[in-house]
Amino acid sequence: MFSDNKKPRPMNEFGGQPNRIEKNTKIKGDITSEADFRIDGKLEGNVTTSGKVVIGKDGYINGKVECVNADIEGRFNGELMVKDLLSLKSSATIEGTVSVAKLAVEPGATFNAACTMGKAAASASAPKMQSTKKDEPAKAS
């Protein structure tokens, strides 16, 4: 129970407190969370969250990340699957493969990745389907 003069801390929309890996911290392993996650240290492993992943300026992830949104200022190497918006700040360095619905890149960011964009691309479990756009020209055989 909360007393009358204390209010609960605000929680993010996913119902959990944000998690953080601080600078000068190194972790090897996999992380699963329903809350937002901020990495200012180094992580070798996988991150799965139904929230947002933030890689700070000194942060580094080598592995696979699955999240709803991501803001990257630091370095990432591996497989990145973002269901909605991936925002790369000018100091970001990305290498590997990226699957995202929307992408925002500031000038100065390094993006050396194979990228698939669109709502279907961001769904990790969705099978790849052939395009059925009506505007496509007919192909003669």
mmCIF file with all atom_site columns, C-alpha atoms in Angstrom:
data_model
loop_
_atom_site.group_PDB
_atom_site.id
_atom_site.type_symbol
_atom_site.label_atom_id
_atom_site.label_alt_id
_atom_site.label_comp_id
_atom_site.label_asym_id
_atom_site.label_entity_id
_atom_site.label_seq_id
_atom_site.pdbx_PDB_ins_code
_atom_site.Cartn_x
_atom_site.Cartn_y
_atom_site.Cartn_z
_atom_site.occupancy
_atom_site.B_iso_or_equiv
_atom_site.pdbx_formal_charge
_atom_site.auth_seq_id
_atom_site.auth_comp_id
_atom_site.auth_asym_id
_atom_site.auth_atom_id
_atom_site.pdbx_PDB_model_num
ATOM 1   C CA . MET A 1 1   ? 0.000  0.000   0.000   1.00 0.00 ? 1   MET A CA 1
ATOM 2   C CA . PHE A 1 2   ? 1.113  3.548   -0.718  1.00 0.00 ? 2   PHE A CA 1
ATOM 3   C CA . SER A 1 3   ? 0.784  6.202   1.934   1.00 0.00 ? 3   SER A CA 1
ATOM 4   C CA . ASP A 1 4   ? -1.098 9.371   1.056   1.00 0.00 ? 4   ASP A CA 1
ATOM 5   C CA . ASN A 1 5   ? 2.052  11.445  0.564   1.00 0.00 ? 5   ASN A CA 1
ATOM 6   C CA . LYS A 1 6   ? 3.828  8.943   -1.713  1.00 0.00 ? 6   LYS A CA 1
ATOM 7   C CA . LYS A 1 7   ? 2.775  8.251   -5.251  1.00 0.00 ? 7   LYS A CA 1
ATOM 8   C CA . PRO A 1 8   ? 3.969  5.256   -7.258  1.00 0.00 ? 8   PRO A CA 1
ATOM 9   C CA . ARG A 1 9   ? 6.735  5.920   -9.764  1.00 0.00 ? 9   ARG A CA 1
ATOM 10  C CA . PRO A 1 10  ? 5.480  6.351   -13.294 1.00 0.00 ? 10  PRO A CA 1
ATOM 11  C CA . MET A 1 11  ? 5.910  3.236   -15.383 1.00 0.00 ? 11  MET A CA 1
ATOM 12  C CA . ASN A 1 12  ? 6.391  3.016   -19.087 1.00 0.00 ? 12  ASN A CA 1
ATOM 13  C CA . GLU A 1 13  ? 3.509  1.867   -21.268 1.00 0.00 ? 13  GLU A CA 1
ATOM 14  C CA . PHE A 1 14  ? 4.642  -1.772  -21.021 1.00 0.00 ? 14  PHE A CA 1
ATOM 15  C CA . GLY A 1 15  ? 4.209  -1.943  -17.252 1.00 0.00 ? 15  GLY A CA 1
ATOM 16  C CA . GLY A 1 16  ? 7.787  -2.159  -16.001 1.00 0.00 ? 16  GLY A CA 1
ATOM 17  C CA . GLN A 1 17  ? 10.614 0.021   -14.809 1.00 0.00 ? 17  GLN A CA 1
ATOM 18  C CA . PRO A 1 18  ? 13.347 0.715   -17.382 1.00 0.00 ? 18  PRO A CA 1
ATOM 19  C CA . ASN A 1 19  ? 16.463 -1.453  -17.107 1.00 0.00 ? 19  ASN A CA 1
ATOM 20  C CA . ARG A 1 20  ? 20.005 -0.186  -17.499 1.00 0.00 ? 20  ARG A CA 1
ATOM 21  C CA . ILE A 1 21  ? 23.482 -1.594  -18.098 1.00 0.00 ? 21  ILE A CA 1
ATOM 22  C CA . GLU A 1 22  ? 25.871 1.100   -16.933 1.00 0.00 ? 22  GLU A CA 1
ATOM 23  C CA . LYS A 1 23  ? 29.148 2.241   -18.493 1.00 0.00 ? 23  LYS A CA 1
ATOM 24  C CA . ASN A 1 24  ? 32.138 0.013   -17.599 1.00 0.00 ? 24  ASN A CA 1
ATOM 25  C CA . THR A 1 25  ? 29.813 -3.004  -17.225 1.00 0.00 ? 25  THR A CA 1
ATOM 26  C CA . LYS A 1 26  ? 30.269 -6.026  -19.491 1.00 0.00 ? 26  LYS A CA 1
ATOM 27  C CA . ILE A 1 27  ? 27.645 -8.756  -19.780 1.00 0.00 ? 27  ILE A CA 1
ATOM 28  C CA . LYS A 1 28  ? 27.681 -12.028 -21.704 1.00 0.00 ? 28  LYS A CA 1
ATOM 29  C CA . GLY A 1 29  ? 24.296 -13.672 -22.061 1.00 0.00 ? 29  GLY A CA 1
ATOM 30  C CA . ASP A 1 30  ? 20.720 -13.217 -23.149 1.00 0.00 ? 30  ASP A CA 1
ATOM 31  C CA . ILE A 1 31  ? 18.276 -10.664 -21.733 1.00 0.00 ? 31  ILE A CA 1
ATOM 32  C CA . THR A 1 32  ? 14.481 -10.823 -21.865 1.00 0.00 ? 32  THR A CA 1
ATOM 33  C CA . SER A 1 33  ? 12.384 -7.958  -20.547 1.00 0.00 ? 33  SER A CA 1
ATOM 34  C CA . GLU A 1 34  ? 8.981  -6.366  -20.976 1.00 0.00 ? 34  GLU A CA 1
ATOM 35  C CA . ALA A 1 35  ? 10.338 -2.939  -20.051 1.00 0.00 ? 35  ALA A CA 1
ATOM 36  C CA . ASP A 1 36  ? 12.602 -0.489  -21.853 1.00 0.00 ? 36  ASP A CA 1
ATOM 37  C CA . PHE A 1 37  ? 16.307 -1.247  -21.843 1.00 0.00 ? 37  PHE A CA 1
ATOM 38  C CA . ARG A 1 38  ? 19.276 1.160   -21.947 1.00 0.00 ? 38  ARG A CA 1
ATOM 39  C CA . ILE A 1 39  ? 22.810 -0.080  -22.594 1.00 0.00 ? 39  ILE A CA 1
ATOM 40  C CA . ASP A 1 40  ? 25.722 2.207   -21.789 1.00 0.00 ? 40  ASP A CA 1
ATOM 41  C CA . GLY A 1 41  ? 28.096 -0.717  -21.207 1.00 0.00 ? 41  GLY A CA 1
ATOM 42  C CA . LYS A 1 42  ? 28.943 -3.729  -23.367 1.00 0.00 ? 42  LYS A CA 1
ATOM 43  C CA . LEU A 1 43  ? 26.670 -6.703  -24.062 1.00 0.00 ? 43  LEU A CA 1
ATOM 44  C CA . GLU A 1 44  ? 27.545 -9.887  -25.917 1.00 0.00 ? 44  GLU A CA 1
ATOM 45  C CA . GLY A 1 45  ? 24.281 -11.725 -26.362 1.00 0.00 ? 45  GLY A CA 1
ATOM 46  C CA . ASN A 1 46  ? 20.658 -11.271 -27.277 1.00 0.00 ? 46  ASN A CA 1
ATOM 47  C CA . VAL A 1 47  ? 18.069 -8.749  -26.079 1.00 0.00 ? 47  VAL A CA 1
ATOM 48  C CA . THR A 1 48  ? 14.335 -9.375  -26.439 1.00 0.00 ? 48  THR A CA 1
ATOM 49  C CA . THR A 1 49  ? 11.921 -6.750  -25.148 1.00 0.00 ? 49  THR A CA 1
ATOM 50  C CA . SER A 1 50  ? 8.401  -5.529  -25.809 1.00 0.00 ? 50  SER A CA 1
ATOM 51  C CA . GLY A 1 51  ? 9.712  -2.038  -25.085 1.00 0.00 ? 51  GLY A CA 1
ATOM 52  C CA . LYS A 1 52  ? 12.415 0.266   -26.398 1.00 0.00 ? 52  LYS A CA 1
ATOM 53  C CA . VAL A 1 53  ? 16.154 -0.426  -26.587 1.00 0.00 ? 53  VAL A CA 1
ATOM 54  C CA . VAL A 1 54  ? 18.553 2.502   -26.229 1.00 0.00 ? 54  VAL A CA 1
ATOM 55  C CA . ILE A 1 55  ? 22.262 2.089   -26.892 1.00 0.00 ? 55  ILE A CA 1
ATOM 56  C CA . GLY A 1 56  ? 24.042 5.063   -25.333 1.00 0.00 ? 56  GLY A CA 1
ATOM 57  C CA . LYS A 1 57  ? 27.082 6.796   -26.832 1.00 0.00 ? 57  LYS A CA 1
ATOM 58  C CA . ASP A 1 58  ? 29.502 4.437   -25.010 1.00 0.00 ? 58  ASP A CA 1
ATOM 59  C CA . GLY A 1 59  ? 27.239 1.388   -25.390 1.00 0.00 ? 59  GLY A CA 1
ATOM 60  C CA . TYR A 1 60  ? 27.936 -1.649  -27.552 1.00 0.00 ? 60  TYR A CA 1
ATOM 61  C CA . ILE A 1 61  ? 25.878 -4.735  -28.391 1.00 0.00 ? 61  ILE A CA 1
ATOM 62  C CA . ASN A 1 62  ? 27.188 -7.745  -30.290 1.00 0.00 ? 62  ASN A CA 1
ATOM 63  C CA . GLY A 1 63  ? 24.278 -10.127 -30.855 1.00 0.00 ? 63  GLY A CA 1
ATOM 64  C CA . LYS A 1 64  ? 20.602 -10.157 -31.735 1.00 0.00 ? 64  LYS A CA 1
ATOM 65  C CA . VAL A 1 65  ? 18.110 -7.513  -30.616 1.00 0.00 ? 65  VAL A CA 1
ATOM 66  C CA . GLU A 1 66  ? 14.318 -7.760  -30.953 1.00 0.00 ? 66  GLU A CA 1
ATOM 67  C CA . CYS A 1 67  ? 12.316 -4.748  -29.773 1.00 0.00 ? 67  CYS A CA 1
ATOM 68  C CA . VAL A 1 68  ? 9.486  -2.356  -30.618 1.00 0.00 ? 68  VAL A CA 1
ATOM 69  C CA . ASN A 1 69  ? 11.596 0.834   -30.918 1.00 0.00 ? 69  ASN A CA 1
ATOM 70  C CA . ALA A 1 70  ? 15.320 1.544   -30.754 1.00 0.00 ? 70  ALA A CA 1
ATOM 71  C CA . ASP A 1 71  ? 17.499 4.650   -30.357 1.00 0.00 ? 71  ASP A CA 1
ATOM 72  C CA . ILE A 1 72  ? 21.167 4.066   -31.082 1.00 0.00 ? 72  ILE A CA 1
ATOM 73  C CA . GLU A 1 73  ? 24.005 6.456   -30.309 1.00 0.00 ? 73  GLU A CA 1
ATOM 74  C CA . GLY A 1 74  ? 26.693 3.808   -29.766 1.00 0.00 ? 74  GLY A CA 1
ATOM 75  C CA . ARG A 1 75  ? 27.719 0.671   -31.639 1.00 0.00 ? 75  ARG A CA 1
ATOM 76  C CA . PHE A 1 76  ? 25.763 -2.399  -32.718 1.00 0.00 ? 76  PHE A CA 1
ATOM 77  C CA . ASN A 1 77  ? 26.956 -5.526  -34.519 1.00 0.00 ? 77  ASN A CA 1
ATOM 78  C CA . GLY A 1 78  ? 24.581 -8.377  -35.312 1.00 0.00 ? 78  GLY A CA 1
ATOM 79  C CA . GLU A 1 79  ? 20.910 -8.843  -36.138 1.00 0.00 ? 79  GLU A CA 1
ATOM 80  C CA . LEU A 1 80  ? 18.536 -6.007  -35.272 1.00 0.00 ? 80  LEU A CA 1
ATOM 81  C CA . MET A 1 81  ? 14.745 -6.449  -35.554 1.00 0.00 ? 81  MET A CA 1
ATOM 82  C CA . VAL A 1 82  ? 12.687 -3.359  -34.712 1.00 0.00 ? 82  VAL A CA 1
ATOM 83  C CA . LYS A 1 83  ? 8.893  -3.609  -35.048 1.00 0.00 ? 83  LYS A CA 1
ATOM 84  C CA . ASP A 1 84  ? 8.369  0.146   -35.345 1.00 0.00 ? 84  ASP A CA 1
ATOM 85  C CA . LEU A 1 85  ? 10.997 2.955   -35.378 1.00 0.00 ? 85  LEU A CA 1
ATOM 86  C CA . LEU A 1 86  ? 14.785 2.659   -35.438 1.00 0.00 ? 86  LEU A CA 1
ATOM 87  C CA . SER A 1 87  ? 16.471 6.010   -34.800 1.00 0.00 ? 87  SER A CA 1
ATOM 88  C CA . LEU A 1 88  ? 20.212 6.304   -35.493 1.00 0.00 ? 88  LEU A CA 1
ATOM 89  C CA . LYS A 1 89  ? 21.969 9.284   -33.948 1.00 0.00 ? 89  LYS A CA 1
ATOM 90  C CA . SER A 1 90  ? 25.011 10.889  -35.615 1.00 0.00 ? 90  SER A CA 1
ATOM 91  C CA . SER A 1 91  ? 27.447 8.900   -33.421 1.00 0.00 ? 91  SER A CA 1
ATOM 92  C CA . ALA A 1 92  ? 25.848 5.492   -34.195 1.00 0.00 ? 92  ALA A CA 1
ATOM 93  C CA . THR A 1 93  ? 27.704 2.652   -35.929 1.00 0.00 ? 93  THR A CA 1
ATOM 94  C CA . ILE A 1 94  ? 25.591 -0.271  -37.178 1.00 0.00 ? 94  ILE A CA 1
ATOM 95  C CA . GLU A 1 95  ? 26.896 -3.457  -38.796 1.00 0.00 ? 95  GLU A CA 1
ATOM 96  C CA . GLY A 1 96  ? 25.020 -6.648  -39.629 1.00 0.00 ? 96  GLY A CA 1
ATOM 97  C CA . THR A 1 97  ? 21.414 -7.131  -40.680 1.00 0.00 ? 97  THR A CA 1
ATOM 98  C CA . VAL A 1 98  ? 18.495 -4.844  -39.868 1.00 0.00 ? 98  VAL A CA 1
ATOM 99  C CA . SER A 1 99  ? 14.763 -5.429  -40.204 1.00 0.00 ? 99  SER A CA 1
ATOM 100 C CA . VAL A 1 100 ? 12.647 -2.380  -39.404 1.00 0.00 ? 100 VAL A CA 1
ATOM 101 C CA . ALA A 1 101 ? 9.288  -0.758  -40.117 1.00 0.00 ? 101 ALA A CA 1
ATOM 102 C CA . LYS A 1 102 ? 10.573 2.863   -40.043 1.00 0.00 ? 102 LYS A CA 1
ATOM 103 C CA . LEU A 1 103 ? 14.126 4.216   -40.089 1.00 0.00 ? 103 LEU A CA 1
ATOM 104 C CA . ALA A 1 104 ? 15.459 7.650   -39.085 1.00 0.00 ? 104 ALA A CA 1
ATOM 105 C CA . VAL A 1 105 ? 19.161 8.369   -39.670 1.00 0.00 ? 105 VAL A CA 1
ATOM 106 C CA . GLU A 1 106 ? 20.984 11.515  -38.567 1.00 0.00 ? 106 GLU A CA 1
ATOM 107 C CA . PRO A 1 107 ? 23.859 12.755  -40.763 1.00 0.00 ? 107 PRO A CA 1
ATOM 108 C CA . GLY A 1 108 ? 27.137 11.241  -39.584 1.00 0.00 ? 108 GLY A CA 1
ATOM 109 C CA . ALA A 1 109 ? 25.771 7.841   -38.580 1.00 0.00 ? 109 ALA A CA 1
ATOM 110 C CA . THR A 1 110 ? 27.554 4.776   -40.002 1.00 0.00 ? 110 THR A CA 1
ATOM 111 C CA . PHE A 1 111 ? 25.083 2.215   -41.380 1.00 0.00 ? 111 PHE A CA 1
ATOM 112 C CA . ASN A 1 112 ? 26.838 -0.809  -42.895 1.00 0.00 ? 112 ASN A CA 1
ATOM 113 C CA . ALA A 1 113 ? 23.988 -3.296  -42.809 1.00 0.00 ? 113 ALA A CA 1
ATOM 114 C CA . ALA A 1 114 ? 21.698 -5.294  -45.031 1.00 0.00 ? 114 ALA A CA 1
ATOM 115 C CA . CYS A 1 115 ? 18.355 -3.603  -44.355 1.00 0.00 ? 115 CYS A CA 1
ATOM 116 C CA . THR A 1 116 ? 14.786 -4.727  -44.940 1.00 0.00 ? 116 THR A CA 1
ATOM 117 C CA . MET A 1 117 ? 12.105 -2.102  -44.365 1.00 0.00 ? 117 MET A CA 1
ATOM 118 C CA . GLY A 1 118 ? 8.349  -2.105  -44.057 1.00 0.00 ? 118 GLY A CA 1
ATOM 119 C CA . LYS A 1 119 ? 5.789  -3.376  -41.578 1.00 0.00 ? 119 LYS A CA 1
ATOM 120 C CA . ALA A 1 120 ? 6.054  -6.945  -42.847 1.00 0.00 ? 120 ALA A CA 1
ATOM 121 C CA . ALA A 1 121 ? 9.862  -6.822  -42.656 1.00 0.00 ? 121 ALA A CA 1
ATOM 122 C CA . ALA A 1 122 ? 9.792  -5.864  -39.000 1.00 0.00 ? 122 ALA A CA 1
ATOM 123 C CA . SER A 1 123 ? 7.710  -8.892  -38.047 1.00 0.00 ? 123 SER A CA 1
ATOM 124 C CA . ALA A 1 124 ? 10.368 -11.427 -37.163 1.00 0.00 ? 124 ALA A CA 1
ATOM 125 C CA . SER A 1 125 ? 8.000  -14.381 -37.260 1.00 0.00 ? 125 SER A CA 1
ATOM 126 C CA . ALA A 1 126 ? 6.165  -13.362 -40.431 1.00 0.00 ? 126 ALA A CA 1
ATOM 127 C CA . PRO A 1 127 ? 7.129  -15.404 -43.477 1.00 0.00 ? 127 PRO A CA 1
ATOM 128 C CA . LYS A 1 128 ? 8.457  -13.491 -46.452 1.00 0.00 ? 128 LYS A CA 1
ATOM 129 C CA . MET A 1 129 ? 5.711  -13.040 -49.015 1.00 0.00 ? 129 MET A CA 1
ATOM 130 C CA . GLN A 1 130 ? 5.946  -12.045 -52.640 1.00 0.00 ? 130 GLN A CA 1
ATOM 131 C CA . SER A 1 131 ? 4.896  -8.520  -53.458 1.00 0.00 ? 131 SER A CA 1
ATOM 132 C CA . THR A 1 132 ? 1.341  -8.161  -54.768 1.00 0.00 ? 132 THR A CA 1
ATOM 133 C CA . LYS A 1 133 ? 1.362  -4.461  -55.618 1.00 0.00 ? 133 LYS A CA 1
ATOM 134 C CA . LYS A 1 134 ? -1.130 -3.506  -58.305 1.00 0.00 ? 134 LYS A CA 1
ATOM 135 C CA . ASP A 1 135 ? 1.213  -0.830  -59.726 1.00 0.00 ? 135 ASP A CA 1
ATOM 136 C CA . GLU A 1 136 ? 3.947  -3.274  -60.724 1.00 0.00 ? 136 GLU A CA 1
ATOM 137 C CA . PRO A 1 137 ? 4.554  -3.689  -64.449 1.00 0.00 ? 137 PRO A CA 1
ATOM 138 C CA . ALA A 1 138 ? 3.679  -7.017  -65.989 1.00 0.00 ? 138 ALA A CA 1
ATOM 139 C CA . LYS A 1 139 ? 6.605  -9.333  -66.651 1.00 0.00 ? 139 LYS A CA 1
ATOM 140 C CA . ALA A 1 140 ? 6.741  -11.162 -69.957 1.00 0.00 ? 140 ALA A CA 1
ATOM 141 C CA . SER A 1 141 ? 8.202  -14.653 -70.046 1.00 0.00 ? 141 SER A CA 1
#
